Coordinates of C-alpha atoms in Angstrom, one line a residue:
Chain A
M1 CA 0.2 0.0 -0.3
T2 CA 1.1 3.5 -0.5
D3 CA 0.1 6.9 1.1
Q4 CA -1.4 8.4 -2.0
P5 CA -5.2 7.0 -1.9
I6 CA -6.6 5.5 -5.1
I7 CA -9.9 7.2 -4.1
S8 CA -10.1 10.1 -2.1
I9 CA -13.8 11.4 -1.7
R10 CA -14.3 14.6 0.3
D11 CA -17.6 15.9 1.0
L12 CA -19.0 14.1 -1.4
R13 CA -23.0 14.5 -2.0
K14 CA -25.8 13.2 -4.1
T15 CA -29.5 14.5 -4.5
Y16 CA -31.9 12.7 -6.7
Q17 CA -35.0 14.2 -7.8
A18 CA -37.8 11.5 -7.4
G19 CA -41.1 13.6 -8.8
E20 CA -41.1 16.9 -7.0
V21 CA -39.2 15.8 -4.0
D22 CA -35.0 16.1 -3.5
V23 CA -34.0 12.8 -2.1
H24 CA -30.3 13.5 -0.7
A25 CA -28.8 10.1 -0.9
L26 CA -25.5 11.2 -0.2
R27 CA -25.2 14.1 2.3
G28 CA -21.3 14.9 2.7
V29 CA -19.2 11.4 2.4
N30 CA -15.5 11.5 3.2
L31 CA -13.7 8.5 2.2
D32 CA -9.9 7.8 1.6
V33 CA -9.3 4.2 -0.1
Q34 CA -5.4 3.1 -0.5
R35 CA -4.0 1.4 -3.3
G36 CA -4.6 -2.4 -2.5
E37 CA -6.7 -2.3 0.0
F38 CA -9.8 -4.2 0.3
V39 CA -12.8 -2.0 2.2
S40 CA -16.2 -3.4 3.0
I41 CA -19.1 -0.8 2.8
V42 CA -22.0 -1.6 5.1
G43 CA -25.4 -0.3 6.0
P44 CA -28.9 -0.5 6.2
S45 CA -31.2 -0.2 2.9
G46 CA -30.9 3.7 2.2
S47 CA -28.0 4.6 4.0
G48 CA -26.5 5.7 0.8
K49 CA -24.1 2.7 -0.5
S50 CA -25.3 1.7 -3.7
T51 CA -25.4 5.3 -4.5
L52 CA -22.1 5.9 -3.7
F53 CA -21.0 2.5 -5.6
H54 CA -22.5 4.3 -8.8
I55 CA -20.6 7.0 -8.5
V56 CA -17.3 5.6 -7.9
G57 CA -18.3 3.5 -10.7
G58 CA -18.6 6.4 -12.7
L59 CA -22.6 5.0 -13.8
T60 CA -23.7 8.5 -12.2
P61 CA -22.0 11.6 -11.2
P62 CA -22.0 13.2 -8.0
T63 CA -24.0 16.5 -7.5
A64 CA -21.7 18.4 -5.4
G65 CA -18.1 17.5 -3.4
S66 CA -15.1 16.0 -4.7
I67 CA -14.0 12.6 -5.3
Q68 CA -10.8 11.5 -7.0
L69 CA -10.8 8.2 -8.4
A70 CA -6.9 6.9 -10.1
G71 CA -5.8 10.7 -10.4
H72 CA -9.6 10.8 -12.1
D73 CA -11.8 14.0 -10.8
L74 CA -14.8 12.1 -11.4
L75 CA -17.3 15.6 -10.6
G76 CA -15.8 16.9 -14.0
L77 CA -16.4 14.4 -16.0
T78 CA -18.9 14.3 -19.1
D79 CA -20.8 11.2 -19.8
A80 CA -18.6 10.2 -22.4
Q81 CA -15.2 10.3 -19.7
R82 CA -17.5 8.3 -17.2
T83 CA -17.9 5.5 -19.8
E84 CA -14.2 5.6 -20.7
L85 CA -13.6 5.3 -17.2
R86 CA -15.5 2.3 -16.8
K87 CA -14.0 0.4 -19.5
T88 CA -10.4 1.1 -18.1
T89 CA -10.1 2.0 -14.6
V90 CA -13.0 0.1 -12.6
G91 CA -14.2 -3.4 -12.8
F92 CA -17.9 -4.5 -11.6
V93 CA -19.1 -7.4 -9.6
F94 CA -23.0 -7.4 -8.8
Q95 CA -25.4 -9.3 -7.0
K96 CA -27.1 -10.7 -9.8
Y97 CA -24.0 -11.6 -11.6
N98 CA -25.1 -10.0 -14.9
L99 CA -23.8 -11.9 -17.2
L100 CA -25.1 -11.6 -21.0
P101 CA -27.2 -15.1 -21.1
T102 CA -26.4 -15.1 -24.9
L103 CA -22.7 -15.4 -24.6
T104 CA -20.5 -18.4 -23.0
A105 CA -18.5 -17.6 -20.1
R106 CA -15.2 -17.1 -22.2
D107 CA -17.2 -14.6 -24.8
N108 CA -18.5 -12.8 -21.8
I109 CA -15.2 -12.1 -20.3
E110 CA -14.0 -11.4 -23.9
I111 CA -16.7 -8.8 -24.7
A112 CA -15.2 -6.7 -21.6
R113 CA -12.0 -7.0 -23.7
H114 CA -13.5 -5.7 -27.0
I115 CA -15.2 -2.9 -25.3
A116 CA -11.8 -1.8 -23.9
H117 CA -10.6 -2.5 -26.9
K118 CA -8.1 -4.9 -26.3
N119 CA -8.4 -7.7 -28.8
G120 CA -5.3 -9.6 -28.6
P121 CA -4.9 -12.8 -26.8
P122 CA -5.4 -12.3 -22.9
D123 CA -2.3 -11.7 -20.9
P124 CA -0.8 -14.9 -19.5
Q125 CA -1.3 -13.7 -15.8
F126 CA -5.3 -13.9 -16.4
E127 CA -4.8 -17.4 -17.6
E128 CA -3.7 -18.1 -14.1
V129 CA -6.7 -16.1 -12.3
L130 CA -8.8 -18.1 -14.5
K131 CA -7.2 -21.1 -12.8
L132 CA -7.3 -19.5 -9.1
L133 CA -11.1 -19.1 -10.5
G134 CA -11.6 -22.6 -11.1
L135 CA -13.2 -21.4 -14.7
T136 CA -10.6 -23.2 -16.8
G137 CA -13.2 -26.5 -17.4
R138 CA -16.7 -24.3 -17.7
L139 CA -15.7 -21.2 -20.1
D140 CA -17.8 -22.5 -22.9
H141 CA -20.7 -23.2 -21.0
K142 CA -23.6 -20.5 -21.5
P143 CA -24.6 -18.9 -18.1
R144 CA -27.6 -20.8 -17.9
A145 CA -25.1 -23.9 -17.8
L146 CA -23.3 -22.4 -14.7
S147 CA -24.3 -22.5 -10.9
G148 CA -24.9 -19.4 -9.7
G149 CA -21.2 -19.5 -7.6
E150 CA -19.8 -20.6 -11.2
Q151 CA -21.4 -17.4 -12.6
Q152 CA -20.2 -14.9 -10.3
R153 CA -16.8 -16.3 -10.5
V154 CA -17.1 -15.5 -13.9
A155 CA -18.3 -12.0 -13.6
I156 CA -15.1 -11.5 -11.6
A157 CA -13.0 -12.8 -14.2
R158 CA -14.9 -10.2 -16.3
A159 CA -14.5 -7.5 -13.8
I160 CA -10.3 -7.9 -13.5
V161 CA -9.6 -9.0 -17.2
N162 CA -8.9 -5.3 -18.2
H163 CA -6.8 -4.8 -14.8
P164 CA -9.1 -2.0 -13.3
A165 CA -7.5 0.0 -10.3
I166 CA -10.7 -0.7 -8.4
L167 CA -13.0 -3.6 -8.2
L168 CA -16.3 -3.0 -7.4
A169 CA -18.4 -5.4 -5.8
D170 CA -22.1 -4.9 -4.9
E171 CA -23.4 -7.5 -2.8
P172 CA -21.1 -10.4 -4.5
T173 CA -22.7 -13.0 -1.9
G174 CA -26.3 -12.0 -2.0
N175 CA -27.5 -14.6 -4.5
L176 CA -25.2 -17.1 -3.3
D177 CA -25.6 -20.1 -0.2
T178 CA -22.7 -20.2 2.3
E179 CA -20.4 -22.4 0.6
N180 CA -20.3 -20.4 -2.3
S181 CA -20.3 -17.3 -0.7
T182 CA -17.2 -18.6 1.4
A183 CA -15.7 -19.3 -2.2
V184 CA -16.3 -16.1 -3.8
L185 CA -15.3 -13.8 -0.8
G186 CA -12.5 -16.2 -0.3
L187 CA -11.4 -15.5 -4.3
L188 CA -11.9 -11.4 -4.1
R189 CA -9.2 -11.7 -1.0
D190 CA -6.9 -13.8 -2.9
L191 CA -7.0 -11.3 -6.1
N192 CA -6.8 -8.4 -3.4
Q193 CA -3.4 -10.0 -1.8
R194 CA -1.7 -11.8 -4.6
L195 CA -2.6 -9.2 -7.8
G196 CA -3.0 -6.6 -5.0
Q197 CA -6.4 -5.4 -6.8
T198 CA -7.9 -3.0 -4.7
I199 CA -11.9 -3.5 -4.0
L200 CA -14.7 -1.6 -2.5
M201 CA -17.4 -4.1 -1.6
I202 CA -20.7 -3.4 -0.4
T203 CA -22.8 -6.3 1.5
H204 CA -25.3 -6.6 4.1
N205 CA -23.6 -9.3 5.8
P206 CA -21.2 -9.3 8.6
E207 CA -19.3 -12.6 7.9
A208 CA -18.7 -11.0 4.3
A209 CA -17.5 -7.6 5.5
A210 CA -14.9 -9.3 8.1
Y211 CA -13.1 -10.1 4.6
G212 CA -12.2 -6.6 3.9
H213 CA -9.0 -5.0 5.8
R214 CA -11.6 -2.3 7.4
I215 CA -15.4 -2.1 7.4
V216 CA -17.2 1.3 6.8
R217 CA -20.2 2.3 7.8
M218 CA -22.7 4.1 6.1
R219 CA -26.2 5.5 7.9
D220 CA -28.6 8.5 6.2
G221 CA -26.3 9.1 3.6
R222 CA -23.0 9.6 5.6
I223 CA -20.2 7.7 7.0
E224 CA -20.3 7.3 10.6
D225 CA -18.1 4.7 11.3
N226 CA -14.5 4.3 9.2
Chain B
M1 CA -17.4 -10.3 -30.9
I2 CA -20.2 -7.6 -31.3
N3 CA -20.9 -10.2 -34.5
K4 CA -21.2 -13.0 -32.1
L5 CA -23.1 -11.3 -29.6
V6 CA -25.6 -10.3 -32.8
I7 CA -25.9 -13.7 -34.2
E8 CA -26.1 -15.3 -30.8
N9 CA -29.0 -12.4 -29.7
L10 CA -30.6 -13.4 -33.2
K11 CA -30.4 -17.4 -32.1
H12 CA -31.7 -16.5 -28.2
R13 CA -35.2 -15.5 -29.6
P14 CA -35.5 -17.9 -32.9
L15 CA -39.2 -17.4 -33.4
R16 CA -38.8 -13.5 -33.6
T17 CA -36.2 -13.6 -35.6
L18 CA -37.7 -16.1 -38.1
L19 CA -40.7 -14.1 -38.1
S20 CA -38.6 -10.7 -38.5
I21 CA -36.9 -12.6 -41.5
F22 CA -40.4 -14.0 -43.0
A23 CA -41.9 -10.5 -42.5
I24 CA -39.2 -8.8 -44.5
S25 CA -39.0 -11.1 -47.2
I26 CA -42.8 -11.0 -47.8
Q27 CA -42.4 -7.1 -49.0
V28 CA -39.5 -7.8 -50.7
T29 CA -41.3 -10.9 -52.7
M30 CA -44.1 -8.4 -53.1
V31 CA -42.4 -5.6 -54.8
L32 CA -40.3 -8.4 -56.9
T33 CA -43.6 -10.4 -57.6
L34 CA -45.1 -6.9 -59.4
V35 CA -42.0 -6.0 -60.8
G36 CA -41.1 -9.6 -62.6
V37 CA -45.2 -9.9 -63.5
S38 CA -45.1 -6.4 -65.2
T39 CA -41.9 -7.5 -67.0
G40 CA -42.7 -10.4 -67.6
M41 CA -46.2 -10.1 -69.2
L42 CA -44.8 -6.9 -71.4
D43 CA -42.1 -9.0 -72.7
E44 CA -44.4 -11.4 -73.1
Q45 CA -46.5 -8.9 -75.2
A46 CA -43.8 -7.9 -76.9
R47 CA -42.7 -11.3 -77.9
R48 CA -46.3 -12.3 -79.3
A49 CA -46.4 -8.7 -81.3
R50 CA -43.0 -9.3 -82.9
G51 CA -43.9 -13.1 -83.7
I52 CA -47.1 -11.8 -86.3
G53 CA -44.2 -10.8 -88.6
A54 CA -45.3 -7.2 -89.5
D55 CA -43.0 -4.6 -90.0
I56 CA -45.4 -1.7 -89.2
I57 CA -48.2 -1.3 -86.8
I58 CA -50.9 1.4 -87.2
R59 CA -52.7 2.4 -84.4
P60 CA -55.7 4.9 -83.9
P61 CA -55.1 8.4 -83.2
N62 CA -55.2 9.1 -79.1
S63 CA -54.2 5.5 -78.2
S64 CA -51.1 5.0 -75.9
A65 CA -48.0 3.0 -76.9
I66 CA -49.1 -0.6 -75.6
S67 CA -52.7 -0.3 -74.8
N68 CA -55.6 -1.6 -76.3
N69 CA -58.1 1.3 -76.3
G70 CA -59.3 3.2 -79.1
N71 CA -60.9 1.8 -82.9
M72 CA -60.3 3.3 -86.1
P73 CA -62.0 2.6 -89.5
A74 CA -60.9 -0.5 -91.3
A75 CA -61.6 0.8 -94.5
I76 CA -58.3 2.8 -94.3
I77 CA -56.5 -0.4 -95.1
P78 CA -57.4 -0.9 -98.8
K79 CA -57.8 2.8 -99.0
I80 CA -54.8 4.1 -98.2
V81 CA -52.3 1.4 -96.7
D82 CA -53.1 -1.0 -99.1
V83 CA -52.2 1.6 -102.4
E84 CA -48.8 2.7 -100.5
P85 CA -46.1 1.4 -102.4
H86 CA -43.9 -1.7 -100.9
V87 CA -46.4 -3.1 -98.8
A88 CA -46.7 -6.7 -99.3
A89 CA -49.6 -7.2 -96.9
T90 CA -51.9 -5.7 -94.0
A91 CA -54.3 -7.3 -91.4
G92 CA -56.4 -5.2 -89.0
V93 CA -57.2 -6.7 -85.5
L94 CA -59.9 -5.8 -83.3
I95 CA -58.7 -6.3 -79.7
Y96 CA -61.5 -6.6 -76.7
P97 CA -61.1 -6.7 -73.4
T98 CA -62.8 -9.0 -71.2
G99 CA -61.2 -8.8 -67.9
F100 CA -57.8 -7.9 -66.1
L101 CA -54.9 -8.6 -68.3
S102 CA -57.7 -10.8 -70.2
Y103 CA -58.7 -9.9 -74.0
V104 CA -60.2 -11.4 -77.3
T105 CA -59.2 -10.7 -80.1
G106 CA -61.2 -10.8 -83.3
V107 CA -58.6 -11.4 -86.8
D108 CA -59.5 -12.0 -90.6
L109 CA -57.5 -15.2 -90.7
P110 CA -57.1 -15.0 -94.8
Q111 CA -55.3 -11.5 -94.3
F112 CA -53.4 -12.3 -91.1
N113 CA -52.5 -15.6 -93.0
K114 CA -50.2 -13.5 -95.7
L115 CA -48.4 -11.7 -92.8
N116 CA -46.5 -14.7 -91.8
G117 CA -48.1 -18.2 -93.0
G118 CA -50.7 -18.0 -89.9
F119 CA -50.8 -20.1 -86.6
R120 CA -49.2 -23.3 -86.3
Y121 CA -51.7 -25.5 -85.0
V122 CA -51.6 -28.1 -82.5
Q123 CA -54.6 -29.8 -82.2
G124 CA -57.2 -28.6 -84.7
G125 CA -57.3 -26.0 -87.0
P126 CA -58.5 -22.7 -88.6
F127 CA -62.1 -21.0 -87.8
Q128 CA -65.5 -23.2 -89.3
G129 CA -67.5 -20.8 -88.8
P130 CA -68.5 -17.3 -87.4
D131 CA -68.6 -18.7 -84.0
D132 CA -65.0 -20.5 -83.4
V133 CA -62.2 -19.6 -81.5
L134 CA -59.1 -20.2 -81.7
V135 CA -56.3 -20.4 -78.3
D136 CA -52.9 -20.8 -77.8
T137 CA -51.3 -23.8 -76.0
Y138 CA -50.6 -22.1 -73.3
Y139 CA -54.4 -20.7 -72.5
A140 CA -55.8 -24.3 -73.4
D141 CA -53.2 -26.0 -70.9
Q142 CA -54.5 -23.5 -68.1
H143 CA -58.4 -24.1 -69.2
K144 CA -57.9 -27.5 -69.9
Y145 CA -59.9 -26.7 -73.1
H146 CA -59.7 -29.3 -76.1
V147 CA -60.8 -28.7 -79.7
G148 CA -64.3 -29.7 -80.3
E149 CA -65.6 -28.3 -76.5
T150 CA -67.9 -25.3 -76.4
V151 CA -65.8 -22.8 -74.6
T152 CA -67.2 -19.0 -72.6
E153 CA -65.4 -16.3 -73.6
A154 CA -66.6 -12.4 -74.2
N155 CA -69.9 -13.9 -72.5
R156 CA -70.9 -15.9 -75.2
P157 CA -70.2 -19.3 -76.5
W158 CA -67.9 -20.5 -78.7
K159 CA -66.8 -23.7 -80.2
L160 CA -63.0 -24.2 -80.2
T161 CA -61.9 -25.3 -83.5
G162 CA -58.0 -25.0 -83.0
I163 CA -55.4 -25.1 -80.7
Y164 CA -52.2 -23.0 -81.9
E165 CA -48.8 -22.4 -80.7
P166 CA -48.0 -19.2 -78.4
G167 CA -45.5 -16.3 -79.4
M168 CA -48.2 -15.0 -82.1
L169 CA -50.7 -12.0 -81.6
A170 CA -53.1 -13.1 -78.9
R171 CA -54.0 -16.5 -76.4
Q172 CA -57.6 -16.3 -77.8
V173 CA -58.6 -15.6 -81.1
V174 CA -62.2 -15.0 -82.7
P175 CA -63.2 -14.0 -86.5
L176 CA -62.8 -10.7 -86.9
A177 CA -66.4 -9.7 -88.1
T178 CA -67.9 -11.6 -85.3
L179 CA -66.1 -9.8 -83.1
Q180 CA -67.2 -6.4 -84.4
D181 CA -71.1 -7.2 -84.4
L182 CA -70.6 -8.5 -80.8
T183 CA -68.8 -5.3 -79.4
S184 CA -70.8 -3.0 -81.8
N185 CA -67.7 -2.3 -83.9
R186 CA -68.7 -3.0 -87.4
G187 CA -66.2 -1.8 -89.8
N188 CA -63.7 -0.9 -86.9
V189 CA -60.3 -2.2 -86.1
S190 CA -57.5 -1.6 -82.9
T191 CA -55.0 -2.6 -85.0
I192 CA -53.4 -2.6 -88.0
Y193 CA -50.1 -5.0 -88.8
V194 CA -48.2 -4.2 -92.0
K195 CA -45.7 -6.3 -93.8
L196 CA -43.2 -5.0 -96.7
D197 CA -41.9 -6.1 -99.2
D198 CA -38.7 -4.7 -98.4
P199 CA -37.9 -3.9 -94.8
A200 CA -34.7 -1.6 -95.6
R201 CA -38.1 0.6 -96.6
I202 CA -39.4 1.2 -93.1
S203 CA -38.8 4.4 -92.5
E204 CA -39.8 6.0 -96.0
V205 CA -43.1 3.7 -95.6
I206 CA -43.9 5.5 -92.0
K207 CA -43.1 8.4 -93.4
H208 CA -45.9 8.5 -96.2
L209 CA -48.4 7.1 -94.1
E210 CA -48.0 9.5 -91.1
G211 CA -48.4 12.5 -94.2
K212 CA -51.8 10.5 -95.0
L213 CA -53.2 9.7 -91.5
P214 CA -52.1 12.3 -89.4
D215 CA -52.7 11.8 -85.7
Y216 CA -52.3 8.2 -86.2
K217 CA -50.0 6.2 -84.1
V218 CA -47.2 4.4 -87.1
H219 CA -44.4 2.5 -85.5
A220 CA -42.1 0.3 -86.9
M221 CA -42.3 -2.8 -85.4
Q222 CA -38.9 -3.1 -83.7
E223 CA -39.6 0.2 -82.2
Y224 CA -43.1 -0.7 -81.4
T225 CA -42.3 -3.7 -79.1
E226 CA -39.2 -1.5 -77.2
L227 CA -42.1 0.6 -76.0
F228 CA -43.3 -2.7 -73.7
S229 CA -41.2 -1.2 -70.4
V230 CA -43.6 -0.2 -67.1
N231 CA -42.9 3.3 -68.0
S232 CA -45.1 2.9 -70.9
V233 CA -47.7 1.5 -68.7
P234 CA -50.1 4.0 -67.3
M235 CA -50.2 4.0 -63.4
L236 CA -47.7 1.0 -63.4
R237 CA -45.1 2.9 -62.3
E238 CA -47.1 4.8 -59.7
F239 CA -48.7 1.4 -58.7
T240 CA -45.1 -0.3 -58.0
V241 CA -43.9 3.4 -56.2
V242 CA -47.0 2.6 -54.0
V243 CA -46.2 -1.1 -53.3
I244 CA -42.5 0.0 -52.5
A245 CA -43.5 2.4 -50.2
L246 CA -46.0 -0.2 -48.6
G247 CA -42.8 -2.0 -48.3
V248 CA -40.8 -0.2 -46.7
L249 CA -43.5 0.6 -44.4
V250 CA -44.0 -3.2 -43.5
G251 CA -39.9 -3.1 -43.1
F252 CA -40.4 -0.3 -40.9
L253 CA -42.9 -1.9 -38.7
V254 CA -41.7 -5.7 -38.5
V255 CA -38.2 -3.9 -37.7
F256 CA -39.8 -1.5 -34.8
L257 CA -41.9 -4.1 -33.1
S258 CA -39.1 -6.8 -33.4
M259 CA -36.5 -4.4 -32.0
Y260 CA -38.3 -2.3 -29.5
T261 CA -39.3 -5.8 -27.9
A262 CA -35.6 -7.1 -28.0
V263 CA -34.5 -3.6 -26.4
L264 CA -36.8 -4.1 -23.5
E265 CA -36.1 -7.7 -23.4
R266 CA -32.2 -6.6 -22.9
T267 CA -32.8 -3.4 -20.9
R268 CA -31.0 -5.4 -17.9
E269 CA -27.6 -6.7 -20.4
I270 CA -28.0 -3.2 -22.3
G271 CA -26.8 -1.8 -18.7
V272 CA -24.6 -4.4 -18.2
L273 CA -22.6 -3.5 -21.4
K274 CA -22.8 0.3 -20.6
A275 CA -21.2 -0.9 -16.9
L276 CA -18.3 -2.8 -18.7
G277 CA -18.1 0.9 -20.7
A278 CA -19.8 0.2 -23.7
S279 CA -20.8 3.9 -25.1
P280 CA -24.2 4.7 -26.6
G281 CA -22.4 4.2 -30.2
Y282 CA -21.4 0.6 -29.3
I283 CA -25.0 -0.2 -28.1
L284 CA -26.4 1.4 -31.4
D285 CA -23.8 -0.8 -33.1
I286 CA -25.2 -4.0 -31.9
L287 CA -29.1 -3.3 -32.4
L288 CA -27.7 -1.5 -36.4
R289 CA -26.1 -5.0 -37.1
E290 CA -29.1 -7.1 -35.8
T291 CA -31.3 -5.3 -38.2
L292 CA -28.6 -5.5 -41.1
L293 CA -28.6 -9.2 -40.7
L294 CA -32.3 -9.2 -40.2
A295 CA -33.2 -7.1 -43.4
T296 CA -30.1 -9.1 -45.8
A297 CA -31.7 -12.2 -44.5
G298 CA -35.2 -11.4 -45.4
A299 CA -34.0 -10.2 -48.8
L300 CA -32.5 -12.8 -49.6
L301 CA -35.6 -15.5 -48.1
G302 CA -37.5 -12.6 -50.1
I303 CA -35.5 -13.6 -53.6
L304 CA -36.0 -17.1 -52.9
L305 CA -39.7 -16.8 -52.7
S306 CA -40.1 -14.8 -56.0
Y307 CA -38.6 -18.2 -57.3
A308 CA -41.4 -19.6 -55.6
T309 CA -44.1 -17.4 -56.7
Q310 CA -42.8 -17.2 -60.7
F311 CA -43.1 -21.1 -60.3
T312 CA -46.7 -21.0 -59.1
V313 CA -47.5 -17.9 -61.4
N314 CA -46.2 -19.4 -64.5
Q315 CA -46.9 -23.0 -63.6
V316 CA -50.6 -22.5 -62.7
I317 CA -51.6 -19.5 -64.5
H318 CA -49.4 -19.2 -67.5
G319 CA -52.5 -18.1 -69.7
S320 CA -53.0 -15.3 -68.1
L321 CA -49.9 -13.9 -66.1
I322 CA -46.1 -14.2 -67.0
Q323 CA -43.8 -13.7 -64.6
A324 CA -40.0 -13.1 -65.0
I325 CA -37.1 -12.7 -62.9
V326 CA -35.8 -9.0 -62.8
Y327 CA -32.2 -9.2 -61.4
V328 CA -31.9 -5.5 -61.5
W329 CA -34.6 -5.0 -59.2
W330 CA -32.7 -7.6 -56.5
P331 CA -30.5 -4.5 -55.0
I332 CA -33.1 -2.2 -55.3
T333 CA -35.5 -4.6 -52.9
A334 CA -32.5 -5.7 -50.6
G335 CA -32.3 -1.6 -50.3
I336 CA -35.9 -1.1 -50.0
A337 CA -36.1 -3.9 -46.9
L338 CA -32.7 -2.2 -45.5
V339 CA -34.2 1.2 -45.3
G340 CA -37.1 0.1 -43.9
A341 CA -35.6 -1.6 -41.3
A342 CA -32.9 1.0 -40.4
L343 CA -36.0 3.7 -40.3
G344 CA -37.4 0.6 -38.1
A345 CA -34.6 0.2 -35.5
I346 CA -33.7 3.8 -35.0
Y347 CA -36.2 4.7 -32.0
P348 CA -35.2 1.4 -30.8
G349 CA -31.5 1.9 -30.9
L350 CA -31.7 5.0 -29.9
K351 CA -33.6 4.2 -26.8
A352 CA -31.0 1.6 -26.0
A353 CA -28.3 4.0 -26.6
R354 CA -29.6 6.9 -24.3
Q355 CA -30.5 3.9 -21.7
D356 CA -29.7 4.9 -18.4
A357 CA -27.0 2.6 -16.9
I358 CA -28.3 2.4 -13.3
E359 CA -31.9 1.9 -14.1
A360 CA -31.2 -0.8 -16.6
L361 CA -29.3 -2.6 -14.3
A362 CA -32.0 -2.5 -11.5
Y363 CA -34.7 -3.9 -14.2
D364 CA -36.2 -7.2 -13.7

């Protein structure tokens, strides 16, 4: 880990318009995440953790404050620049896996490379990652032929294939049984330890949160315990 | 990679894909069949006109190039035409329409035979009486007519005395005098065919005849048969444009519904692609490639189906209609299919491209 945080958030605010009502989803969030850190974010529904996830992932712009992500100031980015950021700097893992159902596991990973304009063969290190994820024999299957745990492992492979600066995981074990949850969390920890992958994970589950180096608790759009 | 995704997406919903392709193919077949029948019929008319063996054709004043409207006095044949130098033979015929693309032609056989030696009969022979009719083999096959039978044409019975080889004048021929009486056209004919003793004199004779018959349409047969084109048939060009417009509309609606459904169904997948960093252009590209593939497959199927309609038309009703395969219209109809499909894909494509990633990812 270095002293320069890979994520630096100061007084981050996000206000949604829900009909005629302003919804203040984030009310001044401050957070630093160091390179190579595995941070778990916990909090009840409506605490703002998903909104924070979406802003850090470049899926929506913040309303105010500052957020630096791997040297990018997200507040001033255009839609096209945030699209470019998602291509190169962040990788997503979702609760519902979100694999493309018509493509095989291999092609689900490959399309992430294609979108990032990486059309050559994957680097040898990624082959090692696939072995680590236990996917080598399952790559030619479509999602419907894979178990939940396998689908989530494919989603993790897809998320890191372009070597993102940060991996964002939103309830990655939310749809998995205990055995598969443990396996997926173990893989995330392995990726963090072996590859130095920075991970920001949202979870409701205290046991899952314990896999992180530290736990950040959110409530009412603020971080209450860091 | 996009192509693989496009193909897998289309394979994922085979029924929708096949229905879309089929619907697009129908519009292509529709246009190709219309153009094919128009061309086939006009080519056949030109072929039959050439088969008469005349060098010059005279049509009444105010008649259009190839329609059978208007009559003129048969008396001009002996008084004006026959006396023209180099005229070797003449024959006036009366054409009477009996239905859509169907007509009976009244002929004076002795006159007509001088032009070309007459019909070549495969069954029976020339008229024996005023109520006799001759038909060509196409017409006889289609209606299962045999010599000696009584057939009904122009709302009256006729005795079929001969079946002749096609390719000359008309499909149904009756005595000229009978048809003149039947249609209150005694002394009138619709067309006069002229054969010269020296074909090199055609221009010279036409010039003389035009001088004697002002306002009449006097054409060299070669020039006349070249007029048998879609552009010469009143309203056919406009009708074709209407059918093409309908084709574009059908393609638009089919692809619009297909792609709109696909976009709704794939909302979450579009969100995933956006989360992976896919730009709006990338999403639009996927949809447009799917559309292009559907339209291309539809156009190819439509071309194949036009062979099926040609087979049906030419085998079942070849006495009434003839359909040609008009290759030059293949790229045109493919273009029509592509334009209709592309128009239909615009809104669903833009909807997909503008999809909010967070809302799309939350879509169930």
